[in-house]
Amino acid sequence: MTQLTLLGTGLMGAPMARNLIRAGHDLRVWNRSPEKARAIEGAQACDDPAEAVAGSGIVISMLSDGPASAEVESAAGAGFADGAIWVEMASIRPAEARAAGERFATRGMGYVDAPVSGGTKGAEGGTLAIMAGGEADAFGRVAPVLEAMGRPVHVGPVGTGQLAKLANQAIVACTIAAVAEATLLLEEGGADPAAVRDALRGGFADSTILQQHGARMTARDFAPGGPARLQIKDLENVLDAAGALDLPAVRAVTDRFRTLRDEMDGGELDHSALYLELRRRNEEN
């Protein structure tokens, strides 16, 4: 058994914690809302970050964003074990990951940025895509732990895991927009969207987004798996990382997600709810 710490037991962190426990790890957990940490059976719920990280060789962060992660890192103070590795599994900016890597290096600790894709279903099933940036030795140490939660792949130095996640989120957002348009076209044209999704299985247009989010759109089921507000955060980070690069599809879909959040009160809906913004757009025309 390896003593681990997981900071953040929300929608994604809770099932990830349970998979770590099932894999036989000795897990400490902490969350801003203590009841969410106490709900993880088999884990030791801690009262503060310093208690949570004490003695753990690997500390996993699954918090909301870069500033939240840095705040908890600071709150942990000197509680970290010597030579521990911080694994940042939340989606933060590549520049934030690089800065965190430098901070941890000055205190003799390792750092791996390993954001995930796959949503709550992937977290529950232990099938997350895990994109890891960091030194090869550090990745080698944490890879067996990450395998309890999904499929880790080392993509380069610190910060490139986050860059890979941004590329993933750009693809996800643009694909959601395309699936929404296809769904609306099918519904308004009299076809059965579910039957069409079945017909497209295995073809070039098939994807997890088509099958899962297409079904959500048809059922109007927008209970949050991946909230739209977090999709917006990721897209804004894509545009920030792009710098002078022009990414017109990303810019356009970012503006549409902002409309969903700001004008339709949809920030807490699943990101597949972009379909609602599309339907409103067409009803207004």
CSV table of C-alpha atoms in Angstrom, one decimal:
chain,number,residue,atom,x,y,z
A,1,MET,CA,0.0,0.0,0.0
A,2,THR,CA,1.1,3.5,-0.8
A,3,GLN,CA,0.1,6.4,1.4
A,4,LEU,CA,-1.5,9.0,-0.8
A,5,THR,CA,-3.3,12.3,-0.4
A,6,LEU,CA,-6.2,13.6,-2.6
A,7,LEU,CA,-7.2,17.2,-2.2
A,8,GLY,CA,-10.6,17.9,-3.6
A,9,THR,CA,-13.4,15.3,-3.5
A,10,GLY,CA,-16.0,16.9,-5.7
A,11,LEU,CA,-17.7,15.5,-8.8
A,12,MET,CA,-14.4,14.2,-10.2
A,13,GLY,CA,-12.3,13.8,-7.1
A,14,ALA,CA,-14.7,11.6,-5.2
A,15,PRO,CA,-14.9,8.7,-7.7
A,16,MET,CA,-11.1,9.1,-8.3
A,17,ALA,CA,-10.6,8.7,-4.6
A,18,ARG,CA,-12.7,5.5,-4.5
A,19,ASN,CA,-10.7,4.0,-7.3
A,20,LEU,CA,-7.5,4.7,-5.5
A,21,ILE,CA,-8.9,2.9,-2.4
A,22,ARG,CA,-10.1,0.0,-4.5
A,23,ALA,CA,-6.6,-0.3,-5.8
A,24,GLY,CA,-5.4,-0.8,-2.3
A,25,HIS,CA,-3.8,2.6,-1.5
A,26,ASP,CA,-3.9,4.2,2.0
A,27,LEU,CA,-5.7,7.4,1.2
A,28,ARG,CA,-6.1,10.7,3.0
A,29,VAL,CA,-8.6,13.2,1.7
A,30,TRP,CA,-9.5,16.8,2.3
A,31,ASN,CA,-12.2,19.0,0.8
A,32,ARG,CA,-13.3,22.6,1.6
A,33,SER,CA,-16.7,21.1,2.3
A,34,PRO,CA,-15.7,18.5,5.0
A,35,GLU,CA,-18.8,16.4,4.5
A,36,LYS,CA,-17.7,15.6,1.0
A,37,ALA,CA,-14.4,14.3,2.3
A,38,ARG,CA,-16.1,12.3,5.1
A,39,ALA,CA,-18.3,10.6,2.5
A,40,ILE,CA,-15.3,8.7,1.0
A,41,GLU,CA,-15.5,5.4,2.8
A,42,GLY,CA,-12.2,3.8,3.4
A,43,ALA,CA,-10.3,7.1,3.4
A,44,GLN,CA,-9.0,9.2,6.3
A,45,ALA,CA,-10.8,12.6,6.1
A,46,CYS,CA,-8.6,15.4,7.3
A,47,ASP,CA,-9.5,18.7,8.8
A,48,ASP,CA,-6.9,20.8,6.9
A,49,PRO,CA,-4.4,20.5,4.0
A,50,ALA,CA,-1.4,20.3,6.3
A,51,GLU,CA,-2.8,17.2,8.1
A,52,ALA,CA,-3.8,15.7,4.8
A,53,VAL,CA,-0.4,15.9,3.1
A,54,ALA,CA,1.7,14.9,6.1
A,55,GLY,CA,3.7,11.7,5.4
A,56,SER,CA,2.3,11.2,1.9
A,57,GLY,CA,4.8,10.5,-0.9
A,58,ILE,CA,2.2,11.5,-3.6
A,59,VAL,CA,-0.2,14.4,-3.2
A,60,ILE,CA,-3.0,14.6,-5.8
A,61,SER,CA,-4.8,17.9,-6.4
A,62,MET,CA,-8.2,17.9,-8.0
A,63,LEU,CA,-9.4,21.4,-7.1
A,64,SER,CA,-11.3,23.9,-9.2
A,65,ASP,CA,-8.4,25.9,-10.8
A,66,GLY,CA,-4.9,27.2,-10.5
A,67,PRO,CA,-5.5,29.8,-7.8
A,68,ALA,CA,-7.4,27.3,-5.7
A,69,SER,CA,-4.6,24.8,-6.0
A,70,ALA,CA,-1.9,27.4,-5.1
A,71,GLU,CA,-4.0,28.5,-2.1
A,72,VAL,CA,-4.2,24.9,-0.7
A,73,GLU,CA,-0.5,24.4,-1.4
A,74,SER,CA,0.2,27.4,0.7
A,75,ALA,CA,-2.2,26.2,3.4
A,76,ALA,CA,-0.3,22.9,3.6
A,77,GLY,CA,2.8,24.9,4.6
A,78,ALA,CA,5.7,22.7,5.7
A,79,GLY,CA,3.5,19.6,6.1
A,80,PHE,CA,4.8,17.9,3.0
A,81,ALA,CA,6.9,14.8,3.3
A,82,ASP,CA,10.5,15.0,2.1
A,83,GLY,CA,10.8,14.2,-1.6
A,84,ALA,CA,7.0,14.1,-2.2
A,85,ILE,CA,5.5,14.6,-5.6
A,86,TRP,CA,2.6,17.0,-6.2
A,87,VAL,CA,0.3,15.7,-9.0
A,88,GLU,CA,-1.9,18.4,-10.4
A,89,MET,CA,-4.9,16.7,-12.0
A,90,ALA,CA,-7.1,19.8,-12.2
A,91,SER,CA,-7.2,21.9,-15.3
A,92,ILE,CA,-5.0,24.9,-14.8
A,93,ARG,CA,-3.0,27.2,-17.1
A,94,PRO,CA,0.3,25.8,-18.5
A,95,ALA,CA,2.0,28.9,-17.1
A,96,GLU,CA,0.5,28.2,-13.6
A,97,ALA,CA,1.8,24.6,-13.9
A,98,ARG,CA,5.3,25.7,-14.8
A,99,ALA,CA,5.3,28.2,-11.9
A,100,ALA,CA,4.1,25.5,-9.5
A,101,GLY,CA,6.8,23.1,-10.7
A,102,GLU,CA,9.5,25.7,-9.9
A,103,ARG,CA,8.0,26.3,-6.5
A,104,PHE,CA,8.0,22.6,-5.6
A,105,ALA,CA,11.5,22.1,-7.0
A,106,THR,CA,12.9,24.8,-4.6
A,107,ARG,CA,11.6,22.7,-1.7
A,108,GLY,CA,13.0,19.4,-3.0
A,109,MET,CA,9.7,18.1,-4.3
A,110,GLY,CA,8.6,16.7,-7.6
A,111,TYR,CA,5.8,18.0,-9.7
A,112,VAL,CA,3.7,16.4,-12.4
A,113,ASP,CA,0.8,18.1,-14.2
A,114,ALA,CA,-1.7,15.4,-15.1
A,115,PRO,CA,-5.1,16.8,-16.1
A,116,VAL,CA,-7.8,14.4,-17.2
A,117,SER,CA,-10.5,13.9,-19.8
A,118,GLY,CA,-13.5,11.6,-19.6
A,119,GLY,CA,-15.8,13.4,-17.3
A,120,THR,CA,-17.6,11.8,-14.3
A,121,LYS,CA,-18.2,8.6,-16.2
A,122,GLY,CA,-14.5,8.2,-16.8
A,123,ALA,CA,-13.7,9.0,-13.2
A,124,GLU,CA,-16.2,6.4,-12.0
A,125,GLY,CA,-15.1,3.7,-14.3
A,126,GLY,CA,-11.4,4.4,-13.9
A,127,THR,CA,-11.0,5.0,-17.6
A,128,LEU,CA,-9.8,8.7,-17.6
A,129,ALA,CA,-7.4,9.9,-20.3
A,130,ILE,CA,-4.5,11.3,-18.3
A,131,MET,CA,-2.1,13.7,-20.0
A,132,ALA,CA,1.1,14.0,-17.9
A,133,GLY,CA,3.8,16.6,-18.0
A,134,GLY,CA,6.9,16.5,-15.9
A,135,GLU,CA,10.3,14.9,-15.6
A,136,ALA,CA,10.4,11.3,-16.7
A,137,ASP,CA,11.6,10.0,-13.3
A,138,ALA,CA,8.7,11.8,-11.5
A,139,PHE,CA,6.2,10.4,-14.0
A,140,GLY,CA,7.6,6.9,-13.5
A,141,ARG,CA,7.0,7.2,-9.8
A,142,VAL,CA,3.4,8.3,-10.1
A,143,ALA,CA,2.3,6.3,-13.1
A,144,PRO,CA,1.3,3.2,-11.2
A,145,VAL,CA,-0.9,5.3,-9.0
A,146,LEU,CA,-2.5,7.1,-11.9
A,147,GLU,CA,-3.3,3.8,-13.6
A,148,ALA,CA,-5.9,3.2,-10.9
A,149,MET,CA,-7.8,6.1,-12.3
A,150,GLY,CA,-7.2,5.7,-16.1
A,151,ARG,CA,-4.6,5.7,-18.8
A,152,PRO,CA,-1.6,8.0,-18.1
A,153,VAL,CA,0.6,9.1,-21.0
A,154,HIS,CA,3.7,11.2,-20.5
A,155,VAL,CA,3.5,14.0,-23.1
A,156,GLY,CA,6.6,16.2,-22.2
A,157,PRO,CA,8.0,18.5,-19.6
A,158,VAL,CA,6.0,20.4,-16.9
A,159,GLY,CA,3.2,22.3,-18.4
A,160,THR,CA,2.6,20.1,-21.4
A,161,GLY,CA,0.1,18.0,-19.7
A,162,GLN,CA,-2.0,21.2,-19.3
A,163,LEU,CA,-1.4,22.1,-22.9
A,164,ALA,CA,-2.6,18.7,-24.0
A,165,LYS,CA,-5.7,19.1,-21.9
A,166,LEU,CA,-6.4,22.5,-23.5
A,167,ALA,CA,-6.1,20.9,-27.0
A,168,ASN,CA,-8.5,18.2,-25.7
A,169,GLN,CA,-11.0,20.9,-24.5
A,170,ALA,CA,-10.8,22.8,-27.8
A,171,ILE,CA,-11.7,19.6,-29.6
A,172,VAL,CA,-14.5,18.8,-27.1
A,173,ALA,CA,-16.1,22.2,-27.3
A,174,CYS,CA,-16.0,22.4,-31.1
A,175,THR,CA,-17.4,18.9,-31.3
A,176,ILE,CA,-20.2,19.6,-28.9
A,177,ALA,CA,-21.1,22.6,-31.1
A,178,ALA,CA,-21.2,20.3,-34.2
A,179,VAL,CA,-23.2,17.6,-32.5
A,180,ALA,CA,-25.7,20.2,-31.3
A,181,GLU,CA,-26.1,21.5,-34.9
A,182,ALA,CA,-26.5,18.0,-36.2
A,183,THR,CA,-29.1,17.1,-33.5
A,184,LEU,CA,-31.1,20.2,-34.3
A,185,LEU,CA,-31.0,19.5,-38.0
A,186,LEU,CA,-32.2,15.9,-37.4
A,187,GLU,CA,-35.0,16.9,-35.0
A,188,GLU,CA,-36.3,19.7,-37.2
A,189,GLY,CA,-36.1,17.5,-40.3
A,190,GLY,CA,-38.1,14.7,-38.8
A,191,ALA,CA,-35.4,12.1,-38.4
A,192,ASP,CA,-34.9,10.0,-35.2
A,193,PRO,CA,-31.6,11.3,-33.7
A,194,ALA,CA,-31.1,8.2,-31.7
A,195,ALA,CA,-31.4,6.0,-34.7
A,196,VAL,CA,-29.0,8.3,-36.7
A,197,ARG,CA,-26.5,8.1,-33.8
A,198,ASP,CA,-26.7,4.3,-34.1
A,199,ALA,CA,-26.3,4.4,-37.8
A,200,LEU,CA,-23.1,6.5,-37.5
A,201,ARG,CA,-21.4,4.1,-35.0
A,202,GLY,CA,-18.0,3.2,-36.3
A,203,GLY,CA,-18.0,5.8,-39.0
A,204,PHE,CA,-15.8,8.9,-39.3
A,205,ALA,CA,-18.4,11.1,-37.5
A,206,ASP,CA,-18.7,8.8,-34.5
A,207,SER,CA,-17.4,9.9,-31.2
A,208,THR,CA,-18.0,9.6,-27.4
A,209,ILE,CA,-19.5,13.1,-27.6
A,210,LEU,CA,-21.9,12.2,-30.4
A,211,GLN,CA,-23.1,9.1,-28.5
A,212,GLN,CA,-23.2,10.5,-24.9
A,213,HIS,CA,-23.9,14.2,-25.4
A,214,GLY,CA,-26.1,13.6,-28.5
A,215,ALA,CA,-28.3,11.5,-26.2
A,216,ARG,CA,-28.2,14.2,-23.6
A,217,MET,CA,-29.4,16.7,-26.1
A,218,THR,CA,-32.2,14.5,-27.3
A,219,ALA,CA,-33.4,13.8,-23.8
A,220,ARG,CA,-32.8,17.4,-22.7
A,221,ASP,CA,-30.8,16.0,-19.8
A,222,PHE,CA,-28.3,18.7,-18.8
A,223,ALA,CA,-27.5,17.6,-15.2
A,224,PRO,CA,-23.9,18.6,-14.8
A,225,GLY,CA,-21.2,16.1,-15.6
A,226,GLY,CA,-18.9,18.8,-16.9
A,227,PRO,CA,-20.4,22.2,-16.0
A,228,ALA,CA,-20.4,24.8,-18.8
A,229,ARG,CA,-18.6,27.3,-16.5
A,230,LEU,CA,-15.6,25.0,-16.3
A,231,GLN,CA,-15.7,24.5,-20.1
A,232,ILE,CA,-15.5,28.3,-20.4
A,233,LYS,CA,-12.6,28.4,-18.0
A,234,ASP,CA,-10.7,25.9,-20.2
A,235,LEU,CA,-11.6,27.7,-23.4
A,236,GLU,CA,-10.4,31.0,-22.0
A,237,ASN,CA,-7.1,29.2,-21.1
A,238,VAL,CA,-6.9,27.9,-24.6
A,239,LEU,CA,-7.1,31.4,-26.0
A,240,ASP,CA,-4.6,32.6,-23.4
A,241,ALA,CA,-2.1,29.9,-24.3
A,242,ALA,CA,-2.6,30.5,-28.0
A,243,GLY,CA,-1.2,34.0,-27.7
A,244,ALA,CA,-0.9,35.5,-31.2
A,245,LEU,CA,-2.3,32.4,-32.9
A,246,ASP,CA,-5.8,32.9,-34.4
A,247,LEU,CA,-8.2,30.1,-33.4
A,248,PRO,CA,-11.4,31.2,-34.9
A,249,ALA,CA,-13.5,28.1,-34.1
A,250,VAL,CA,-12.4,28.2,-30.4
A,251,ARG,CA,-13.2,32.0,-30.2
A,252,ALA,CA,-16.6,31.5,-31.7
A,253,VAL,CA,-17.6,28.6,-29.5
A,254,THR,CA,-16.2,30.4,-26.4
A,255,ASP,CA,-18.6,33.3,-27.1
A,256,ARG,CA,-21.5,30.9,-27.4
A,257,PHE,CA,-20.7,29.2,-24.1
A,258,ARG,CA,-20.5,32.7,-22.5
A,259,THR,CA,-24.0,33.4,-23.8
A,260,LEU,CA,-25.2,30.2,-22.3
A,261,ARG,CA,-23.7,31.2,-18.9
A,262,ASP,CA,-24.4,35.0,-18.9
A,263,GLU,CA,-27.7,35.3,-20.7
A,264,MET,CA,-29.4,31.9,-20.1
A,265,ASP,CA,-28.2,31.2,-16.5
A,266,GLY,CA,-26.6,28.0,-17.8
A,267,GLY,CA,-23.2,28.0,-16.2
A,268,GLU,CA,-24.0,25.1,-13.9
A,269,LEU,CA,-25.6,23.0,-16.7
A,270,ASP,CA,-23.6,20.3,-18.4
A,271,HIS,CA,-21.6,21.7,-21.3
A,272,SER,CA,-23.8,19.7,-23.7
A,273,ALA,CA,-26.4,22.4,-22.9
A,274,LEU,CA,-24.8,24.5,-25.6
A,275,TYR,CA,-27.6,22.8,-27.6
A,276,LEU,CA,-30.0,25.2,-25.7
A,277,GLU,CA,-28.1,28.2,-26.9
A,278,LEU,CA,-28.3,26.9,-30.4
A,279,ARG,CA,-32.0,26.4,-30.2
A,280,ARG,CA,-32.6,29.8,-28.7
A,281,ARG,CA,-30.5,31.3,-31.5
A,282,ASN,CA,-32.7,29.7,-34.1
A,283,GLU,CA,-35.9,30.6,-32.4
A,284,GLU,CA,-34.9,34.3,-32.4
A,285,ASN,CA,-34.1,34.2,-36.2
